[in-house]
Every structure is written in structure tokens, then in C-alpha cells.
């Protein structure tokens, strides 16, 4: 670095990711448009839906065993792992420090809570295209 030049400011960029194409597009946009580099930290944030609360017998008369509930939890964990692996693979070759965060809860609340904690310079969220009313 030449004398008198300032080193680039380290930025923290948080990108909310899920299994949707829109969130992967948002990550791609962040990597390209924000010119993410080795001085930056990219925080991949995934909001895992809260576990569903089931009674022993649902309205249709189906019995939910503990094995079935554990299976549903394993399935949700596998979705989370796949989402984060896919997102991390998109960052390969970008020479950026990647952190991952997973929080359980409603995405609207969890993303805001994690952004408050992480204090990112940028928060990037994809749109599902629901429109203004949704």
C-alpha cells in the first residue's frame, strides 16, 4: 500500500438466506454490487421456522409419535444445513470472511433481532414478490 493511502474500511454485510431463489439472488447481488472483498465480513443469516406444536392427535385423527416429531426436526435441520452450504458455495472464490447465524423463529422478527445484535453496515434481504398488500 502506498504511503498516505488509507486501508479499505472493513464492512459487515448481513444477507438473509432461505431456500428461495430470491434470497440466493439477493446474495449474488450483494457479492457483486457491493463488491465484497477480503476486508469484509459476510454474515449469512438463516431464520429457521419455529417447531410446530402438535397435539398427540390432530384434527384428522393422525397420531404424532415422538419419533415422527424428531424426524420433522431432523428434516428442518437438513434444510438449514443445505441453505447455508448453498450460500457458502456462492461465496467461494470471493475471498471474504463468511460467518453463519441460525435463529429459530418468525423470519421477520429473527432477522431484525440478529441485525440489532450484529450491527451490519448493510442488510440484504430478497423479496418473495408478494406485493405491497402481503
Coordinates of N, CA, C and O in Angstrom, one line a residue:
X1 N 0.9 -1.2 0.0 CA 0.0 0.0 0.0 C 0.9 1.2 0.0 O 1.9 1.3 0.7
X2 N 0.6 2.2 -0.8 CA 1.4 3.4 -0.9 C 1.2 4.3 0.3 O 0.2 4.2 1.0
X3 N 2.2 5.1 0.6 CA 2.2 6.0 1.7 C 1.1 7.0 1.5 O 0.8 7.5 0.4
X4 N 0.3 7.2 2.6 CA -0.8 8.2 2.6 C -2.1 7.6 2.2 O -3.1 8.2 2.3
X5 N -2.1 6.3 1.7 CA -3.4 5.6 1.3 C -4.0 5.0 2.6 O -3.3 4.5 3.4
X6 N -5.3 5.1 2.7 CA -6.0 4.5 3.8 C -6.3 3.1 3.4 O -6.6 2.8 2.3
X7 N -6.2 2.2 4.4 CA -6.7 0.8 4.1 C -8.2 0.8 4.0 O -8.9 1.6 4.6
X8 N -8.7 -0.1 3.2 CA -10.2 -0.1 3.0 C -10.9 -0.4 4.3 O -10.4 -1.2 5.1
X9 N -12.0 0.2 4.5 CA -12.8 0.0 5.7 C -13.4 -1.4 5.7 O -13.9 -1.8 4.7
X10 N -13.3 -2.1 6.8 CA -13.9 -3.4 6.9 C -15.4 -3.2 7.0 O -15.8 -2.4 7.9
X11 N -16.2 -3.9 6.2 CA -17.6 -3.8 6.3 C -18.2 -5.1 6.7 O -17.6 -6.1 6.5
X12 N -19.3 -5.0 7.4 CA -20.1 -6.2 7.8 C -21.4 -6.2 7.0 O -22.1 -5.2 7.1
X13 N -21.6 -7.2 6.2 CA -22.7 -7.3 5.3 C -23.5 -8.5 5.7 O -23.0 -9.6 5.7
X14 N -24.7 -8.3 6.2 CA -25.6 -9.4 6.5 C -26.6 -9.7 5.4 O -27.2 -8.8 4.9
X15 N -26.7 -11.0 5.0 CA -27.6 -11.4 4.0 C -28.5 -12.5 4.6 O -28.0 -13.5 5.0
X16 N -29.8 -12.2 4.5 CA -30.8 -13.2 5.0 C -31.0 -14.2 3.9 O -31.3 -13.9 2.7
X17 N -30.8 -15.5 4.2 CA -30.9 -16.6 3.2 C -31.9 -17.6 3.6 O -32.1 -17.9 4.8
X18 N -32.6 -18.1 2.6 CA -33.5 -19.2 2.9 C -33.5 -20.1 1.6 O -32.6 -19.9 0.8
X19 N -34.4 -21.0 1.4 CA -34.3 -21.9 0.3 C -34.8 -21.3 -1.0 O -34.8 -22.0 -2.0
X20 N -35.3 -20.1 -1.0 CA -35.9 -19.5 -2.2 C -34.8 -19.0 -3.1 O -33.7 -18.6 -2.7
X21 N -35.2 -18.9 -4.4 CA -34.3 -18.4 -5.4 C -34.0 -16.9 -5.2 O -33.0 -16.3 -5.5
X22 N -35.1 -16.2 -4.6 CA -35.0 -14.8 -4.4 C -33.9 -14.4 -3.4 O -33.1 -13.5 -3.5
X23 N -33.7 -15.3 -2.4 CA -32.7 -15.0 -1.4 C -31.3 -15.3 -1.9 O -30.3 -14.6 -1.6
X24 N -31.2 -16.3 -2.8 CA -29.9 -16.6 -3.4 C -29.5 -15.5 -4.4 O -28.4 -15.1 -4.6
X25 N -30.6 -14.9 -5.1 CA -30.3 -13.8 -6.0 C -29.8 -12.6 -5.1 O -28.9 -11.8 -5.6
X26 N -30.4 -12.3 -4.0 CA -30.0 -11.2 -3.1 C -28.6 -11.4 -2.7 O -27.8 -10.5 -2.6
X27 N -28.2 -12.7 -2.4 CA -26.8 -12.9 -2.0 C -25.9 -12.7 -3.2 O -24.8 -12.0 -3.0
X28 N -26.2 -13.1 -4.4 CA -25.5 -12.9 -5.6 C -25.3 -11.4 -5.8 O -24.2 -10.9 -6.2
X29 N -26.4 -10.7 -5.7 CA -26.4 -9.2 -5.8 C -25.4 -8.6 -4.8 O -24.6 -7.7 -5.2
X30 N -25.5 -9.0 -3.6 CA -24.6 -8.4 -2.6 C -23.2 -8.7 -2.9 O -22.3 -7.8 -2.7
X31 N -22.8 -9.9 -3.3 CA -21.5 -10.2 -3.7 C -20.9 -9.4 -4.8 O -19.8 -8.9 -4.8
X32 N -21.8 -9.2 -5.8 CA -21.3 -8.4 -7.0 C -21.5 -6.9 -6.8 O -20.5 -6.2 -7.0
X33 N -22.7 -6.4 -6.5 CA -22.9 -5.0 -6.5 C -22.2 -4.3 -5.3 O -21.7 -3.2 -5.5
X34 N -22.1 -4.9 -4.2 CA -21.4 -4.3 -3.1 C -19.9 -4.6 -3.1 O -19.2 -4.1 -2.2
X35 N -19.4 -5.2 -4.2 CA -18.0 -5.5 -4.3 C -17.4 -6.1 -3.1 O -16.4 -5.5 -2.5
X36 N -18.0 -7.1 -2.6 CA -17.5 -7.8 -1.4 C -16.0 -8.2 -1.6 O -15.7 -8.8 -2.6
X37 N -15.2 -8.0 -0.6 CA -13.8 -8.3 -0.8 C -13.2 -8.9 0.5 O -13.9 -9.1 1.5
X38 N -11.9 -9.2 0.6 CA -11.2 -9.8 1.7 C -11.3 -9.0 3.0 O -11.1 -9.5 4.1
X39 N -11.6 -7.7 2.9 CA -11.7 -6.8 4.1 C -13.0 -6.9 4.7 O -13.2 -6.4 5.8
X40 N -14.0 -7.5 4.0 CA -15.4 -7.5 4.5 C -15.7 -8.8 5.2 O -15.0 -9.9 5.0
X41 N -16.7 -8.8 6.1 CA -17.3 -10.0 6.7 C -18.7 -10.1 6.2 O -19.5 -9.2 6.3
X42 N -19.0 -11.3 5.7 CA -20.3 -11.6 5.1 C -21.0 -12.5 6.1 O -20.5 -13.6 6.4
X43 N -22.1 -12.0 6.7 CA -22.9 -12.8 7.7 C -24.1 -13.4 6.9 O -25.0 -12.7 6.5
X44 N -24.1 -14.7 6.8 CA -25.2 -15.4 6.2 C -26.2 -15.8 7.3 O -25.9 -16.5 8.2
X45 N -27.4 -15.2 7.3 CA -28.4 -15.4 8.4 C -29.5 -16.2 7.9 O -30.2 -15.8 6.9
X46 N -29.8 -17.3 8.6 CA -31.0 -18.1 8.2 C -31.9 -18.1 9.4 O -31.6 -18.4 10.5
X47 N -33.2 -17.8 9.1 CA -34.3 -17.9 10.1 C -35.0 -19.2 9.9 O -35.7 -19.5 9.0
X48 N -34.7 -20.1 10.9 CA -35.4 -21.4 10.8 C -36.7 -21.3 11.5 O -36.9 -20.8 12.6
X49 N -37.8 -21.8 10.8 CA -39.1 -21.7 11.3 C -39.2 -22.4 12.7 O -38.6 -23.4 12.9
X50 N -40.0 -21.8 13.6 CA -40.2 -22.5 14.9 C -40.8 -23.9 14.7 O -41.6 -24.1 13.8
X51 N -40.5 -24.8 15.6 CA -41.2 -26.1 15.5 C -42.7 -25.9 15.7 O -43.1 -25.1 16.5
X52 N -43.4 -26.7 14.9 CA -44.8 -26.7 15.0 C -45.2 -27.4 16.3 O -44.6 -28.4 16.7
X53 N -46.3 -26.9 16.9 CA -46.8 -27.5 18.1 C -48.0 -28.4 17.7 O -48.9 -28.0 17.1
X54 N -47.8 -29.7 18.0 CA -48.8 -30.6 17.6 C -49.4 -31.3 18.9 O -48.6 -31.6 19.8
X55 N -50.6 -31.6 18.9 CA -51.2 -32.4 20.0 C -50.9 -33.8 19.6 O -50.5 -34.1 18.5
X56 N -51.2 -34.7 20.5 CA -50.9 -36.1 20.2 C -51.8 -36.6 19.1 O -51.4 -37.5 18.3
X57 N -53.0 -36.1 18.9 CA -53.9 -36.4 17.8 C -54.3 -35.1 17.2 O -54.8 -34.2 17.8
X58 N -54.1 -35.0 15.8 CA -54.5 -33.8 15.2 C -56.0 -33.9 14.8 O -56.7 -34.9 15.1
X59 N -56.5 -32.9 14.1 CA -57.9 -32.8 13.8 C -58.4 -33.9 12.9 O -59.6 -34.3 12.9
X60 N -57.5 -34.5 12.1 CA -57.9 -35.5 11.2 C -57.7 -36.9 11.8 O -58.0 -37.9 11.2
X61 N -57.3 -36.9 13.1 CA -57.2 -38.2 13.8 C -55.8 -38.9 13.7 O -55.6 -40.0 14.1
X62 N -54.8 -38.2 13.1 CA -53.4 -38.7 13.0 C -52.7 -38.6 14.3 O -52.8 -37.6 15.0
X63 N -52.0 -39.6 14.7 CA -51.2 -39.6 15.9 C -49.8 -39.3 15.6 O -49.1 -39.8 14.7
X64 N -49.2 -38.2 16.3 CA -47.8 -37.8 16.1 C -47.0 -38.4 17.2 O -47.1 -38.0 18.3
X65 N -46.2 -39.4 16.8 CA -45.3 -40.0 17.8 C -44.0 -39.2 18.0 O -43.7 -38.3 17.2
X66 N -43.3 -39.4 19.1 CA -42.1 -38.6 19.3 C -41.1 -38.9 18.2 O -40.3 -38.0 17.8
X67 N -41.1 -40.1 17.6 CA -40.2 -40.4 16.5 C -40.5 -39.6 15.3 O -39.6 -39.1 14.6
X68 N -41.8 -39.4 15.1 CA -42.2 -38.6 13.9 C -41.8 -37.1 14.1 O -41.4 -36.4 13.2
X69 N -42.0 -36.6 15.3 CA -41.6 -35.2 15.7 C -40.1 -35.0 15.5 O -39.6 -34.0 15.0
X70 N -39.3 -36.0 16.0 CA -37.8 -35.9 15.8 C -37.5 -35.9 14.3 O -36.5 -35.3 13.9
X71 N -38.2 -36.7 13.6 CA -37.9 -36.8 12.1 C -38.2 -35.4 11.5 O -37.4 -35.0 10.6
X72 N -39.3 -34.8 11.9 CA -39.6 -33.5 11.4 C -38.5 -32.4 11.7 O -38.1 -31.6 10.9
X73 N -38.0 -32.5 13.0 CA -36.9 -31.6 13.4 C -35.6 -31.9 12.6 O -34.9 -30.9 12.2
X74 N -35.3 -33.2 12.3 CA -34.1 -33.5 11.5 C -34.3 -33.0 10.1 O -33.3 -32.4 9.5
X75 N -35.5 -33.1 9.6 CA -35.7 -32.5 8.3 C -35.5 -31.0 8.2 O -34.8 -30.5 7.3
X76 N -36.0 -30.3 9.2 CA -35.8 -28.9 9.3 C -34.3 -28.5 9.4 O -33.8 -27.6 8.7
X77 N -33.6 -29.3 10.2 CA -32.1 -29.0 10.3 C -31.4 -29.3 9.0 O -30.5 -28.5 8.6
X78 N -31.8 -30.3 8.3 CA -31.2 -30.6 7.0 C -31.5 -29.5 6.0 O -30.6 -29.1 5.2
X79 N -32.7 -28.9 6.0 CA -33.0 -27.8 5.1 C -32.0 -26.6 5.5 O -31.4 -26.0 4.6
X80 N -31.9 -26.3 6.8 CA -31.0 -25.2 7.2 C -29.6 -25.5 6.7 O -28.9 -24.6 6.2
X81 N -29.1 -26.7 6.9 CA -27.7 -27.0 6.5 C -27.5 -26.8 5.0 O -26.5 -26.3 4.5
X82 N -28.5 -27.3 4.2 CA -28.4 -27.2 2.8 C -28.5 -25.7 2.3 O -27.7 -25.4 1.4
X83 N -29.3 -24.9 2.9 CA -29.4 -23.5 2.6 C -28.0 -22.8 2.8 O -27.5 -22.1 2.0
X84 N -27.4 -23.1 4.0 CA -26.2 -22.4 4.4 C -25.0 -23.0 3.5 O -24.2 -22.2 3.1
X85 N -25.0 -24.2 3.2 CA -24.0 -24.8 2.3 C -24.1 -24.2 0.9 O -23.1 -23.8 0.3
X86 N -25.3 -24.1 0.4 CA -25.5 -23.5 -0.9 C -25.0 -22.0 -0.9 O -24.4 -21.6 -1.9
X87 N -25.4 -21.3 0.1 CA -25.0 -19.9 0.2 C -23.5 -19.7 0.3 O -22.8 -18.9 -0.3
X88 N -22.8 -20.6 1.1 CA -21.4 -20.5 1.3 C -20.7 -20.9 0.0 O -19.7 -20.3 -0.3
X89 N -21.2 -21.8 -0.7 CA -20.6 -22.2 -2.0 C -20.6 -21.0 -3.0 O -19.7 -20.9 -3.8
X90 N -21.6 -20.2 -2.9 CA -21.7 -19.0 -3.8 C -20.6 -18.0 -3.4 O -20.2 -17.2 -4.3
X91 N -20.1 -18.1 -2.2 CA -19.1 -17.1 -1.8 C -17.7 -17.6 -2.1 O -16.7 -16.9 -1.9
X92 N -17.6 -18.9 -2.5 CA -16.3 -19.4 -2.8 C -15.6 -18.6 -3.9 O -16.2 -18.3 -4.9
X93 N -14.3 -18.3 -3.7 CA -13.6 -17.5 -4.7 C -13.7 -16.0 -4.5 O -13.1 -15.3 -5.2
X94 N -14.6 -15.6 -3.6 CA -14.8 -14.1 -3.4 C -13.8 -13.6 -2.3 O -13.8 -12.4 -2.1
X95 N -13.0 -14.5 -1.7 CA -12.0 -14.1 -0.7 C -12.7 -13.2 0.4 O -12.2 -12.1 0.6
X96 N -13.7 -13.6 1.0 CA -14.4 -12.9 2.0 C -14.6 -13.8 3.2 O -14.7 -15.0 3.1
X97 N -14.5 -13.2 4.4 CA -14.7 -13.9 5.6 C -16.3 -14.2 5.8 O -17.0 -13.2 5.7
X98 N -16.6 -15.4 5.9 CA -18.1 -15.8 5.9 C -18.4 -16.3 7.3 O -17.7 -17.2 7.8
X99 N -19.4 -15.7 7.9 CA -20.0 -16.2 9.2 C -21.4 -16.7 8.9 O -22.0 -16.2 8.0
X100 N -21.8 -17.6 9.7 CA -23.2 -18.1 9.6 C -23.9 -17.9 10.9 O -23.3 -18.1 12.0
X101 N -25.2 -17.6 10.8 CA -26.0 -17.5 12.0 C -27.4 -18.1 11.7 O -27.9 -17.9 10.6
X102 N -27.8 -18.9 12.7 CA -29.2 -19.5 12.6 C -29.9 -19.2 13.8 O -29.4 -19.3 14.9
X103 N -31.1 -18.7 13.6 CA -32.0 -18.4 14.7 C -33.4 -19.0 14.4 O -33.8 -19.1 13.3
X104 N -34.0 -19.4 15.5 CA -35.3 -20.1 15.3 C -36.4 -19.1 15.7 O -36.4 -18.4 16.7
X105 N -37.4 -18.9 14.7 CA -38.5 -18.0 15.0 C -39.0 -17.5 13.7 O -38.5 -17.9 12.6
X106 N -39.9 -16.6 13.8 CA -40.5 -15.9 12.6 C -39.4 -15.1 11.9 O -38.8 -14.3 12.6
X107 N -39.3 -15.3 10.6 CA -38.2 -14.6 9.9 C -38.2 -13.1 10.1 O -37.1 -12.4 10.3
X108 N -39.4 -12.5 10.1 CA -39.5 -11.0 10.3 C -38.9 -10.6 11.6 O -38.1 -9.6 11.6
X109 N -39.1 -11.3 12.7 CA -38.6 -10.9 14.0 C -37.1 -11.3 14.1 O -36.3 -10.5 14.6
X110 N -36.8 -12.5 13.7 CA -35.4 -13.0 13.8 C -34.4 -12.2 13.1 O -33.3 -11.9 13.6
X111 N -34.7 -11.8 11.8 CA -33.8 -11.0 11.0 C -33.5 -9.7 11.7 O -32.4 -9.2 11.8
X112 N -34.6 -9.1 12.2 CA -34.4 -7.8 12.9 C -33.6 -7.9 14.2 O -32.7 -7.1 14.4
X113 N -33.8 -9.0 14.9 CA -33.1 -9.2 16.2 C -31.6 -9.4 15.9 O -30.7 -8.9 16.5
X114 N -31.3 -10.3 14.9 CA -29.9 -10.6 14.5 C -29.2 -9.4 14.0 O -28.0 -9.2 14.2
X115 N -29.9 -8.5 13.2 CA -29.3 -7.3 12.7 C -29.0 -6.4 13.8 O -28.0 -5.7 13.8
X116 N -29.9 -6.3 14.8 CA -29.6 -5.4 16.0 C -28.3 -5.9 16.7 O -27.5 -5.1 17.1
X117 N -28.2 -7.2 16.8 CA -27.0 -7.8 17.5 C -25.7 -7.6 16.7 O -24.7 -7.2 17.3
X118 N -25.8 -7.9 15.4 CA -24.6 -7.9 14.6 C -24.2 -6.5 14.1 O -23.0 -6.3 13.8
X119 N -25.1 -5.6 14.1 CA -24.9 -4.2 13.7 C -24.1 -4.1 12.3 O -23.1 -3.6 12.2
X120 N -24.8 -4.7 11.3 CA -24.1 -4.7 10.0 C -24.1 -3.4 9.3 O -25.0 -2.5 9.6
X121 N -23.2 -3.1 8.4 CA -23.2 -1.9 7.6 C -24.3 -2.0 6.5 O -24.9 -1.0 6.2
X122 N -24.6 -3.2 6.0 CA -25.6 -3.4 5.1 C -26.4 -4.7 5.5 O -25.9 -5.6 6.0
X123 N -27.7 -4.6 5.3 CA -28.6 -5.7 5.5 C -29.3 -6.0 4.1 O -30.0 -5.1 3.6
X124 N -29.1 -7.2 3.6 CA -29.6 -7.5 2.3 C -30.7 -8.6 2.4 O -30.4 -9.7 3.0
X125 N -31.9 -8.4 1.9 CA -33.0 -9.3 2.1 C -33.6 -9.5 0.7 O -33.9 -8.5 0.1
X126 N -33.9 -10.7 0.3 CA -34.6 -10.9 -1.0 C -36.1 -10.7 -0.8 O -36.6 -10.7 0.3
X127 N -36.7 -10.5 -1.9 CA -38.2 -10.3 -1.9 C -38.8 -11.5 -2.5 O -38.4 -12.1 -3.5
X128 N -39.9 -11.9 -1.9 CA -40.7 -13.1 -2.5 C -41.7 -12.6 -3.5 O -42.4 -13.4 -4.0
X129 N -41.8 -11.3 -3.7 CA -42.7 -10.8 -4.8 C -44.1 -10.8 -4.4 O -45.0 -10.9 -5.2
X130 N -44.4 -10.8 -3.1 CA -45.8 -10.8 -2.6 C -46.6 -9.5 -3.0 O -47.8 -9.5 -3.1
X131 N -45.9 -8.4 -3.1 CA -46.5 -7.2 -3.4 C -46.8 -6.4 -2.2 O -46.4 -6.8 -1.1
X132 N -47.3 -5.2 -2.3 CA -47.5 -4.3 -1.2 C -48.4 -4.8 -0.1 O -48.2 -4.6 1.0
X133 N -49.5 -5.4 -0.5 CA -50.5 -5.8 0.5 C -50.1 -6.9 1.3 O -50.4 -7.0 2.5
X134 N -49.4 -7.9 0.8 CA -48.9 -9.0 1.6 C -47.8 -8.6 2.5 O -47.7 -9.0 3.6

